[in-house]
């Protein structure tokens, strides 16, 4: 059985690897001339680490990063709104890691045979009929038993499959990301102010992954983003101003955040599947977009298996598994964005009160949300557990 994957991001690489492990012959088309790792660092939650375990590289990724979890959520003056600890994570959902994106991409690329990658090829069209799926590229036409569109938030594959869907919508927030050289012994977590937030995630090797987000109109840019950030976070608790002192404008990546607020009716049509941001782009406020792409990849491979089952039937099972879960996470991420970027004084006061109150409730509801998301197990592990 042969599969074509469109897109060499985290989702496409993982899908190629997962299908390859089931014996599929895989060709992956990526429009960029080299695999890209846009976005500095990435938090890999326990659910995604379990998906990576299925691909055989979970421990390799765990070894890349210092364990996360010691920290929590603070106010701009440094007072804690919520605390978390490594022990608490270990005892519940498992411990997340934060890694450089380039390292994660390199590990995933290593799972694919070198001749599977076709870099610098743009896919122009995707079609599916009863017997085959076809992609049209700049280089010609290619056919396979299955096509996976992992072509990101602006997916042309999605628009082709579901032309009536309104597509991605601006979330109202913009995000900045960068890595600075600094001692990595800071506590990890986020600081929420009025209409903006700042995140700190220590990486291995005396480096720190930082991000910020704010409410802003789409398309806005500063001449000097680093200077803009230093101004926006002036007076916030240590070490935020010190970290911002170390970054130059050229090192700061800024992206407006788009999301698929309206869920798709399905993640497949015929022999074509959608995966990752193409299927369910979400705001980054739960740190789950890439993690869900990794989940998609192993669930897709689980359903299509070694090709013994009709592809359309397997893809219907993939949609049934993935759509309800990711729809809920897209919604939850959006809610988290609204809460963390609240700016009106009454909304900020209500947030502070609610976060204090929630910690006093039995069975902390916030912890339940995180457990639902990050406590996920791949079907391959569920099957092994049942058999065991
Ligand atoms: P992409 O990474 O967008 O890859 C799509 C690929 O397809 C690209 O390489 C593109 O060049 C290629 N392509 C597109 N069209 C074509 C075509 N026609 N032909 C050939 N190739 C094509 N997620 C987490 O899990 N943890 C985090 O901590 C986290 N932090 C984030 C922080 C920010 C600020 C943002 C914006 C996102 C964050 N995310 C995080 C989300 C995560 O980055 C995305 O969900 C993830 O990268 C999506 O991967 P993907 O493979 O689906 O899409």
CSV table of C-alpha atoms and ligand atoms in Angstrom, one decimal:
chain,number,residue,atom,x,y,z
A,1,UNK,CA,0.0,0.0,0.0
A,2,UNK,CA,1.3,3.5,-0.8
A,3,UNK,CA,0.6,6.8,0.9
A,4,UNK,CA,1.4,10.3,-0.1
A,5,UNK,CA,1.8,12.9,2.7
A,6,UNK,CA,1.5,16.6,2.0
A,7,UNK,CA,3.6,18.7,4.4
A,8,UNK,CA,6.8,18.2,6.3
A,9,UNK,CA,5.8,19.8,9.6
A,10,UNK,CA,5.6,17.8,12.8
A,11,UNK,CA,2.2,16.3,11.7
A,12,UNK,CA,3.3,15.2,8.2
A,13,UNK,CA,6.6,13.7,9.4
A,14,UNK,CA,4.9,11.8,12.2
A,15,UNK,CA,2.3,10.5,9.8
A,16,UNK,CA,4.9,9.4,7.4
A,17,UNK,CA,6.8,7.6,10.2
A,18,UNK,CA,3.7,6.0,11.6
A,19,UNK,CA,2.5,4.7,8.2
A,20,UNK,CA,6.0,3.6,7.3
A,21,UNK,CA,6.1,1.5,10.5
A,22,UNK,CA,2.9,-0.3,9.4
A,23,UNK,CA,4.6,-1.3,6.1
A,24,UNK,CA,3.2,1.5,3.9
A,25,UNK,CA,5.5,2.9,1.2
A,26,UNK,CA,5.5,6.7,1.9
A,27,UNK,CA,6.2,9.7,-0.3
A,28,UNK,CA,6.2,13.1,1.5
A,29,UNK,CA,5.9,16.3,-0.4
A,30,UNK,CA,7.1,19.5,1.3
A,31,UNK,CA,7.0,22.8,-0.6
A,32,UNK,CA,10.0,24.3,1.3
A,33,UNK,CA,13.4,23.4,-0.1
A,34,UNK,CA,14.4,22.2,3.4
A,35,UNK,CA,12.5,20.9,6.4
A,36,UNK,CA,11.6,23.9,8.6
A,37,UNK,CA,11.3,24.1,12.4
A,38,UNK,CA,9.5,27.4,12.7
A,39,UNK,CA,8.9,28.5,16.3
A,40,UNK,CA,12.0,28.2,18.5
A,41,UNK,CA,10.8,25.7,21.2
A,42,UNK,CA,7.8,23.4,21.7
A,43,UNK,CA,6.2,21.9,24.8
A,44,UNK,CA,5.6,18.2,24.3
A,45,UNK,CA,2.9,17.1,26.7
A,46,UNK,CA,2.7,13.6,28.1
A,47,UNK,CA,0.0,12.6,25.6
A,48,UNK,CA,2.3,13.5,22.8
A,49,UNK,CA,5.2,11.7,24.4
A,50,UNK,CA,3.1,8.6,24.5
A,51,UNK,CA,2.3,9.0,20.8
A,52,UNK,CA,6.1,9.3,20.2
A,53,UNK,CA,6.6,6.1,22.2
A,54,UNK,CA,4.5,4.4,19.6
A,55,UNK,CA,6.9,5.7,17.0
A,56,UNK,CA,9.8,4.4,19.1
A,57,UNK,CA,11.3,7.9,19.9
A,58,UNK,CA,9.5,8.9,23.1
A,59,UNK,CA,12.6,8.4,25.3
A,60,UNK,CA,14.8,10.2,22.7
A,61,UNK,CA,12.6,13.2,23.0
A,62,UNK,CA,12.3,13.0,26.8
A,63,UNK,CA,16.1,13.0,27.0
A,64,UNK,CA,16.3,16.3,25.0
A,65,UNK,CA,14.7,18.5,27.6
A,66,UNK,CA,14.8,19.2,31.3
A,67,UNK,CA,11.6,18.0,32.9
A,68,UNK,CA,9.0,20.7,33.2
A,69,UNK,CA,6.4,21.3,35.8
A,70,UNK,CA,8.1,23.1,38.6
A,71,UNK,CA,6.4,26.5,38.4
A,72,UNK,CA,2.9,27.6,37.6
A,73,UNK,CA,1.0,30.7,36.7
A,74,UNK,CA,1.9,34.1,38.1
A,75,UNK,CA,0.6,37.7,38.1
A,76,UNK,CA,2.7,40.5,36.7
A,77,UNK,CA,3.9,41.3,40.2
A,78,UNK,CA,5.2,37.8,40.6
A,79,UNK,CA,2.4,36.5,43.0
A,80,UNK,CA,1.3,33.0,42.2
A,81,UNK,CA,-2.1,32.3,40.8
A,82,UNK,CA,-1.5,28.6,40.5
A,83,UNK,CA,1.4,26.3,41.4
A,84,UNK,CA,2.5,23.0,39.9
A,85,UNK,CA,5.3,20.6,40.7
A,86,UNK,CA,7.1,17.8,38.9
A,87,UNK,CA,5.8,15.4,41.5
A,88,UNK,CA,2.2,16.4,40.9
A,89,UNK,CA,2.6,15.8,37.2
A,90,UNK,CA,4.4,12.5,37.7
A,91,UNK,CA,1.7,11.3,39.9
A,92,UNK,CA,-1.2,12.2,37.5
A,93,UNK,CA,-0.7,12.7,33.8
A,94,UNK,CA,3.1,12.3,33.4
A,95,UNK,CA,5.8,14.9,33.0
A,96,UNK,CA,6.0,17.2,30.0
A,97,UNK,CA,9.2,18.2,28.3
A,98,UNK,CA,10.1,21.3,26.3
A,99,UNK,CA,12.5,21.0,23.4
A,100,UNK,CA,13.9,22.9,20.5
A,101,UNK,CA,11.7,22.4,17.5
A,102,UNK,CA,14.6,21.7,15.3
A,103,UNK,CA,15.6,18.7,17.5
A,104,UNK,CA,12.1,17.3,17.3
A,105,UNK,CA,11.9,17.7,13.6
A,106,UNK,CA,15.3,16.0,13.2
A,107,UNK,CA,14.2,13.0,15.3
A,108,UNK,CA,11.0,12.6,13.2
A,109,UNK,CA,12.9,13.0,10.0
A,110,UNK,CA,15.2,10.2,11.1
A,111,UNK,CA,12.2,7.8,11.1
A,112,UNK,CA,11.6,8.2,7.4
A,113,UNK,CA,13.8,6.7,4.6
A,114,UNK,CA,15.7,9.5,2.9
A,115,UNK,CA,14.1,8.7,-0.4
A,116,UNK,CA,10.6,9.3,1.0
A,117,UNK,CA,11.2,13.1,1.2
A,118,UNK,CA,10.5,15.2,-1.9
A,119,UNK,CA,11.5,18.7,-0.8
A,120,UNK,CA,10.8,21.9,-2.8
A,121,UNK,CA,7.6,20.4,-4.4
A,122,UNK,CA,4.4,22.2,-4.1
A,123,UNK,CA,1.2,20.2,-4.2
A,124,UNK,CA,-1.4,22.0,-6.3
A,125,UNK,CA,-4.4,19.7,-6.2
A,126,UNK,CA,-5.8,16.6,-4.4
A,127,UNK,CA,-8.5,14.3,-5.7
A,128,UNK,CA,-10.0,11.0,-4.6
A,129,UNK,CA,-12.0,8.3,-6.4
A,130,UNK,CA,-13.0,4.8,-5.6
A,131,UNK,CA,-9.7,3.2,-6.6
A,132,UNK,CA,-7.0,5.8,-5.9
A,133,UNK,CA,-6.2,9.2,-4.5
A,134,UNK,CA,-4.3,11.6,-6.7
A,135,UNK,CA,-2.1,14.7,-6.1
A,136,UNK,CA,-1.0,17.1,-8.7
A,137,UNK,CA,2.3,18.7,-8.0
A,138,UNK,CA,4.6,21.1,-9.9
A,139,UNK,CA,6.5,18.0,-11.0
A,140,UNK,CA,3.5,16.1,-12.3
A,141,UNK,CA,0.7,13.7,-11.1
A,142,UNK,CA,1.2,11.0,-8.4
A,143,UNK,CA,-1.3,8.4,-7.3
A,144,UNK,CA,-1.6,6.4,-4.0
A,145,UNK,CA,-4.0,4.4,-1.9
A,146,UNK,CA,-4.1,7.1,0.7
A,147,UNK,CA,-3.3,10.9,0.7
A,148,UNK,CA,-2.7,12.6,4.1
A,149,UNK,CA,-3.0,16.4,4.0
A,150,UNK,CA,-0.7,17.7,6.8
A,151,UNK,CA,-0.3,21.1,5.1
A,152,UNK,CA,-1.0,23.4,8.0
A,153,UNK,CA,-3.5,26.0,9.0
A,154,UNK,CA,-3.9,27.3,5.5
A,155,UNK,CA,-4.3,23.9,4.1
A,156,UNK,CA,-5.2,23.8,0.4
A,157,UNK,CA,-6.2,20.2,0.8
A,158,UNK,CA,-8.9,21.1,3.4
A,159,UNK,CA,-10.2,23.9,1.1
A,160,UNK,CA,-10.4,21.3,-1.7
A,161,UNK,CA,-12.2,18.7,0.4
A,162,UNK,CA,-14.5,21.0,2.3
A,163,UNK,CA,-15.1,24.1,0.0
A,164,UNK,CA,-18.1,25.3,2.1
A,165,UNK,CA,-16.0,25.5,5.3
A,166,UNK,CA,-15.2,29.1,6.3
A,167,UNK,CA,-11.5,28.2,7.0
A,168,UNK,CA,-9.3,29.7,9.7
A,169,UNK,CA,-10.3,32.8,11.6
A,170,UNK,CA,-8.0,35.3,13.4
A,171,UNK,CA,-8.2,34.5,17.1
A,172,UNK,CA,-7.6,38.1,18.2
A,173,UNK,CA,-4.2,37.4,19.6
A,174,UNK,CA,-0.6,37.6,18.3
A,175,UNK,CA,2.4,35.6,19.7
A,176,UNK,CA,6.1,36.2,19.9
A,177,UNK,CA,8.7,33.4,20.4
A,178,UNK,CA,12.5,33.3,20.9
A,179,UNK,CA,15.2,31.3,22.7
A,180,UNK,CA,17.8,33.1,24.8
A,181,UNK,CA,21.1,31.9,26.3
A,182,UNK,CA,20.5,32.1,30.0
A,183,UNK,CA,20.9,29.8,33.0
A,184,UNK,CA,18.1,27.3,32.7
A,185,UNK,CA,17.3,27.1,36.4
A,186,UNK,CA,14.2,29.3,36.2
A,187,UNK,CA,10.8,28.0,37.2
A,188,UNK,CA,8.7,27.3,34.2
A,189,UNK,CA,5.3,28.7,33.6
A,190,UNK,CA,3.3,31.7,32.5
A,191,UNK,CA,2.7,35.2,33.9
A,192,UNK,CA,-0.7,36.7,33.1
A,193,UNK,CA,-1.2,40.5,33.1
A,194,UNK,CA,-3.9,42.6,31.5
A,195,UNK,CA,-4.3,41.6,27.9
A,196,UNK,CA,-0.9,40.0,27.6
A,197,UNK,CA,1.1,37.1,28.9
A,198,UNK,CA,4.7,35.9,29.1
A,199,UNK,CA,5.9,32.3,29.2
A,200,UNK,CA,9.2,30.9,30.4
A,201,UNK,CA,10.3,27.3,29.6
A,202,UNK,CA,13.9,26.3,30.4
A,203,UNK,CA,15.6,24.1,27.7
A,204,UNK,CA,18.6,21.9,28.0
A,205,UNK,CA,22.1,23.5,27.7
A,206,UNK,CA,21.6,26.9,29.5
A,207,UNK,CA,19.0,28.2,27.2
A,208,UNK,CA,15.4,29.4,27.8
A,209,UNK,CA,12.5,29.2,25.5
A,210,UNK,CA,10.3,32.4,26.0
A,211,UNK,CA,7.0,33.4,24.4
A,212,UNK,CA,4.6,36.2,24.8
A,213,UNK,CA,1.1,36.8,23.6
A,214,UNK,CA,-1.2,39.8,23.5
A,215,UNK,CA,-4.5,41.0,22.1
A,216,UNK,CA,-3.8,42.9,18.9
A,217,UNK,CA,-5.3,43.6,15.5
A,218,UNK,CA,-4.3,41.1,12.8
A,219,UNK,CA,-1.3,42.1,10.7
A,220,UNK,CA,0.2,44.6,13.2
A,221,UNK,CA,4.0,44.6,13.4
A,222,UNK,CA,6.5,46.7,15.3
A,223,UNK,CA,9.7,48.0,13.7
A,224,UNK,CA,11.6,46.6,16.6
A,225,UNK,CA,9.7,43.6,18.1
A,226,UNK,CA,12.3,43.1,20.8
A,227,UNK,CA,12.1,46.7,21.9
A,228,UNK,CA,8.3,46.5,21.7
A,229,UNK,CA,8.3,43.5,24.1
A,230,UNK,CA,10.8,45.1,26.5
A,231,UNK,CA,8.4,48.1,26.7
A,232,UNK,CA,5.2,45.9,27.0
A,233,UNK,CA,6.7,43.9,29.9
A,234,UNK,CA,8.6,46.6,31.7
A,235,UNK,CA,8.0,46.3,35.4
A,236,UNK,CA,6.9,42.7,35.3
A,237,UNK,CA,8.5,40.3,37.8
A,238,UNK,CA,12.0,38.9,37.5
A,239,UNK,CA,13.4,37.4,35.3
A,240,UNK,CA,11.1,38.7,32.5
A,241,UNK,CA,12.9,42.1,31.9
A,242,UNK,CA,16.3,40.4,32.2
A,243,UNK,CA,15.4,37.8,29.6
A,244,UNK,CA,14.0,40.5,27.3
A,245,UNK,CA,17.3,42.4,27.6
A,246,UNK,CA,19.1,39.5,26.1
A,247,UNK,CA,17.1,39.2,22.9
A,248,UNK,CA,17.6,41.1,19.6
A,249,UNK,CA,15.0,42.0,17.1
A,250,UNK,CA,16.3,39.5,14.6
A,251,UNK,CA,15.8,36.6,17.1
A,252,UNK,CA,12.1,37.3,17.7
A,253,UNK,CA,9.5,35.5,15.7
A,254,UNK,CA,6.0,37.0,15.6
A,255,UNK,CA,2.9,35.3,14.3
A,256,UNK,CA,-0.8,36.2,14.4
A,257,UNK,CA,-2.7,33.2,15.8
A,258,UNK,CA,-5.4,31.7,13.5
A,259,UNK,CA,-7.7,28.9,14.5
A,260,UNK,CA,-10.4,26.7,13.0
A,261,UNK,CA,-13.2,27.9,15.3
A,262,UNK,CA,-15.8,26.1,13.3
A,263,UNK,CA,-15.1,22.3,13.3
A,264,UNK,CA,-14.9,20.4,10.0
A,265,UNK,CA,-17.7,17.9,9.3
A,266,UNK,CA,-15.1,15.2,9.0
A,267,UNK,CA,-11.3,14.7,8.8
A,268,UNK,CA,-11.5,12.7,5.6
A,269,UNK,CA,-13.2,12.5,2.2
A,270,UNK,CA,-12.8,9.2,0.3
A,271,UNK,CA,-9.1,8.3,0.4
A,272,UNK,CA,-7.9,11.6,1.6
A,273,UNK,CA,-7.3,12.4,5.3
A,274,UNK,CA,-6.6,15.7,7.1
A,275,UNK,CA,-4.2,15.8,10.0
A,276,UNK,CA,-2.7,18.4,12.4
A,277,UNK,CA,-3.4,22.1,11.9
A,278,UNK,CA,-5.0,21.4,8.6
A,279,UNK,CA,-7.7,19.6,10.5
A,280,UNK,CA,-8.0,21.4,13.8
A,281,UNK,CA,-5.7,24.5,14.1
A,282,UNK,CA,-6.1,25.9,17.6
A,283,UNK,CA,-4.7,28.7,19.7
A,284,UNK,CA,-1.4,27.8,21.5
A,285,UNK,CA,-2.8,28.4,25.0
A,286,UNK,CA,-2.9,24.7,26.0
A,287,UNK,CA,0.3,23.9,24.1
A,288,UNK,CA,-1.5,21.2,22.3
A,289,UNK,CA,-1.5,21.9,18.5
A,290,UNK,CA,1.6,19.9,17.7
A,291,UNK,CA,0.7,17.3,20.4
A,292,UNK,CA,-2.6,16.7,18.7
A,293,UNK,CA,-0.9,16.3,15.3
A,294,UNK,CA,1.3,13.6,16.9
A,295,UNK,CA,-1.8,11.9,18.3
A,296,UNK,CA,-3.5,12.1,14.9
A,297,UNK,CA,-0.5,10.4,13.2
A,298,UNK,CA,-0.5,7.3,15.4
A,299,UNK,CA,-4.3,7.0,15.5
A,300,UNK,CA,-4.4,7.3,11.7
A,301,UNK,CA,-1.8,4.5,11.3
A,302,UNK,CA,-3.7,2.4,13.9
A,303,UNK,CA,-6.9,2.6,11.8
A,304,UNK,CA,-5.4,2.1,8.4
A,305,UNK,CA,-3.1,-0.6,9.7
A,306,UNK,CA,-1.2,-2.6,7.2
A,307,UNK,CA,-3.8,-1.9,4.5
A,308,UNK,CA,-5.9,-5.0,5.2
A,309,UNK,CA,-9.0,-2.8,5.7
A,310,UNK,CA,-10.7,-0.7,3.1
A,311,UNK,CA,-9.1,2.8,3.3
A,312,UNK,CA,-12.4,4.7,3.3
A,313,UNK,CA,-13.7,2.6,6.2
A,314,UNK,CA,-10.4,3.1,8.1
A,315,UNK,CA,-10.6,6.9,7.6
A,316,UNK,CA,-14.2,7.0,8.8
A,317,UNK,CA,-12.9,5.4,12.1
A,318,UNK,CA,-10.1,7.9,12.2
A,319,UNK,CA,-12.6,10.8,11.9
A,320,UNK,CA,-14.8,9.2,14.6
A,321,UNK,CA,-11.8,9.0,17.0
A,322,UNK,CA,-10.2,12.3,16.4
A,323,UNK,CA,-12.9,14.8,15.6
A,324,UNK,CA,-14.7,15.0,18.9
A,325,UNK,CA,-11.5,15.0,20.9
A,326,UNK,CA,-9.8,17.8,18.9
A,327,UNK,CA,-13.0,19.8,18.7
A,328,UNK,CA,-13.1,19.9,22.5
A,329,UNK,CA,-9.4,20.9,22.7
A,330,UNK,CA,-9.8,23.7,20.1
A,331,UNK,CA,-12.7,25.1,22.2
A,332,UNK,CA,-10.7,24.7,25.5
A,333,UNK,CA,-7.7,26.4,24.0
A,334,UNK,CA,-9.8,29.3,22.9
A,335,UNK,CA,-11.3,29.6,26.4
A,336,UNK,CA,-7.8,29.5,27.9
A,337,UNK,CA,-6.8,32.3,25.5
A,338,UNK,CA,-9.7,34.4,26.6
A,339,UNK,CA,-9.0,33.9,30.2
A,340,UNK,CA,-5.2,34.4,30.1
A,341,UNK,CA,-5.5,37.5,27.9
A,342,UNK,CA,-8.4,39.1,29.8
A,343,UNK,CA,-7.7,42.9,30.0
A,344,UNK,CA,-10.8,44.6,31.6
A,345,UNK,CA,-10.2,45.1,35.3
A,346,UNK,CA,-13.4,43.3,36.4
A,347,UNK,CA,-12.5,40.3,34.2
A,348,UNK,CA,-8.9,40.2,35.6
A,349,UNK,CA,-10.2,40.4,39.2
A,350,UNK,CA,-12.7,37.6,38.5
A,351,UNK,CA,-9.9,35.5,37.0
A,352,UNK,CA,-7.8,36.0,40.1
A,353,UNK,CA,-10.7,35.1,42.4
A,354,UNK,CA,-11.7,32.1,40.3
A,355,UNK,CA,-8.2,30.7,40.3
A,356,UNK,CA,-7.9,31.0,44.0
A,357,UNK,CA,-11.3,29.4,44.6
A,358,UNK,CA,-10.7,26.6,42.2
A,359,UNK,CA,-7.7,25.4,44.2
A,360,UNK,CA,-10.0,25.0,47.2
A,361,UNK,CA,-12.5,22.9,45.4
A,362,UNK,CA,-12.3,19.1,45.9
A,363,UNK,CA,-11.0,17.5,42.7
A,364,UNK,CA,-9.6,20.7,41.2
A,365,UNK,CA,-11.6,21.3,37.9
A,366,UNK,CA,-8.6,22.8,36.2
A,367,UNK,CA,-6.6,19.7,36.8
A,368,UNK,CA,-9.4,17.7,35.4
A,369,UNK,CA,-9.2,19.6,32.1
A,370,UNK,CA,-5.5,19.0,31.9
A,371,UNK,CA,-6.0,15.3,32.7
A,372,UNK,CA,-8.6,14.9,29.9
A,373,UNK,CA,-6.1,16.4,27.5
A,374,UNK,CA,-2.7,15.1,28.6
A,375,UNK,CA,-3.8,11.8,30.1
A,376,UNK,CA,-4.6,10.4,26.7
A,377,UNK,CA,-3.2,7.1,25.6
A,378,UNK,CA,-2.6,5.9,22.1
A,379,UNK,CA,-4.8,3.0,20.9
A,380,UNK,CA,-1.7,0.9,20.4
A,381,UNK,CA,-1.0,1.2,24.2
A,382,UNK,CA,-4.6,0.7,25.1
A,383,UNK,CA,-4.7,-2.5,23.0
A,384,UNK,CA,-1.4,-3.8,24.7
A,385,UNK,CA,-2.8,-3.0,28.1
A,386,UNK,CA,-6.1,-4.9,27.4
A,387,UNK,CA,-4.2,-7.9,26.0
A,388,UNK,CA,-1.8,-7.8,29.0
B,1,LIG,P1,2.7,22.9,9.9
B,1,LIG,O1,3.8,22.9,11.0
B,1,LIG,O2,2.2,24.2,9.6
B,1,LIG,O3,3.3,22.1,8.7
B,1,LIG,C1,2.7,22.2,7.4
B,1,LIG,C2,3.7,22.0,6.3
B,1,LIG,O4,3.1,21.8,5.1
B,1,LIG,C3,4.7,23.1,6.2
B,1,LIG,O5,6.0,22.7,6.3
B,1,LIG,C4,4.4,23.7,4.8
B,1,LIG,O6,5.5,24.3,4.2
B,1,LIG,C5,3.8,22.5,4.1
B,1,LIG,N1,2.9,22.8,3.0
B,1,LIG,C6,1.8,23.6,3.0
B,1,LIG,N2,1.2,23.6,1.8
B,1,LIG,C7,1.9,22.8,1.0
B,1,LIG,C8,1.7,22.4,-0.3
B,1,LIG,N3,0.7,22.8,-1.1
B,1,LIG,N4,2.6,21.5,-0.9
B,1,LIG,C9,3.7,21.0,-0.1
B,1,LIG,N5,3.9,21.4,1.2
B,1,LIG,C10,3.0,22.2,1.8
B,1,LIG,N6,2.0,23.0,19.8
B,1,LIG,C11,2.4,22.2,20.8
B,1,LIG,O7,2.1,21.0,20.8
B,1,LIG,N7,3.1,22.7,21.9
B,1,LIG,C12,3.5,24.0,21.9
B,1,LIG,O8,4.2,24.4,22.9
B,1,LIG,C13,3.1,24.9,20.9
B,1,LIG,N8,3.4,26.2,21.0
B,1,LIG,C14,2.9,27.0,20.0
B,1,LIG,C15,3.2,28.4,20.1
B,1,LIG,C16,2.8,29.3,19.1
B,1,LIG,C17,3.0,30.7,19.3
B,1,LIG,C18,2.1,28.8,18.0
B,1,LIG,C19,1.6,29.7,16.9
B,1,LIG,C20,1.8,27.4,17.9
B,1,LIG,C21,2.2,26.5,18.9
B,1,LIG,N9,1.9,25.2,18.8
B,1,LIG,C22,2.3,24.3,19.8
B,1,LIG,C23,1.1,24.6,17.7
B,1,LIG,C24,2.0,23.9,16.7
B,1,LIG,O9,3.1,24.7,16.3
B,1,LIG,C25,1.3,23.5,15.5
B,1,LIG,O10,0.0,22.9,15.9
B,1,LIG,C26,2.1,22.4,14.7
B,1,LIG,O11,3.3,22.9,14.3
B,1,LIG,C27,1.2,22.0,13.5
B,1,LIG,O12,2.0,21.1,12.7
B,1,LIG,P2,1.5,20.6,11.3
B,1,LIG,O13,2.5,19.6,10.8
B,1,LIG,O14,0.1,20.2,11.4
B,1,LIG,O15,1.5,22.0,10.4
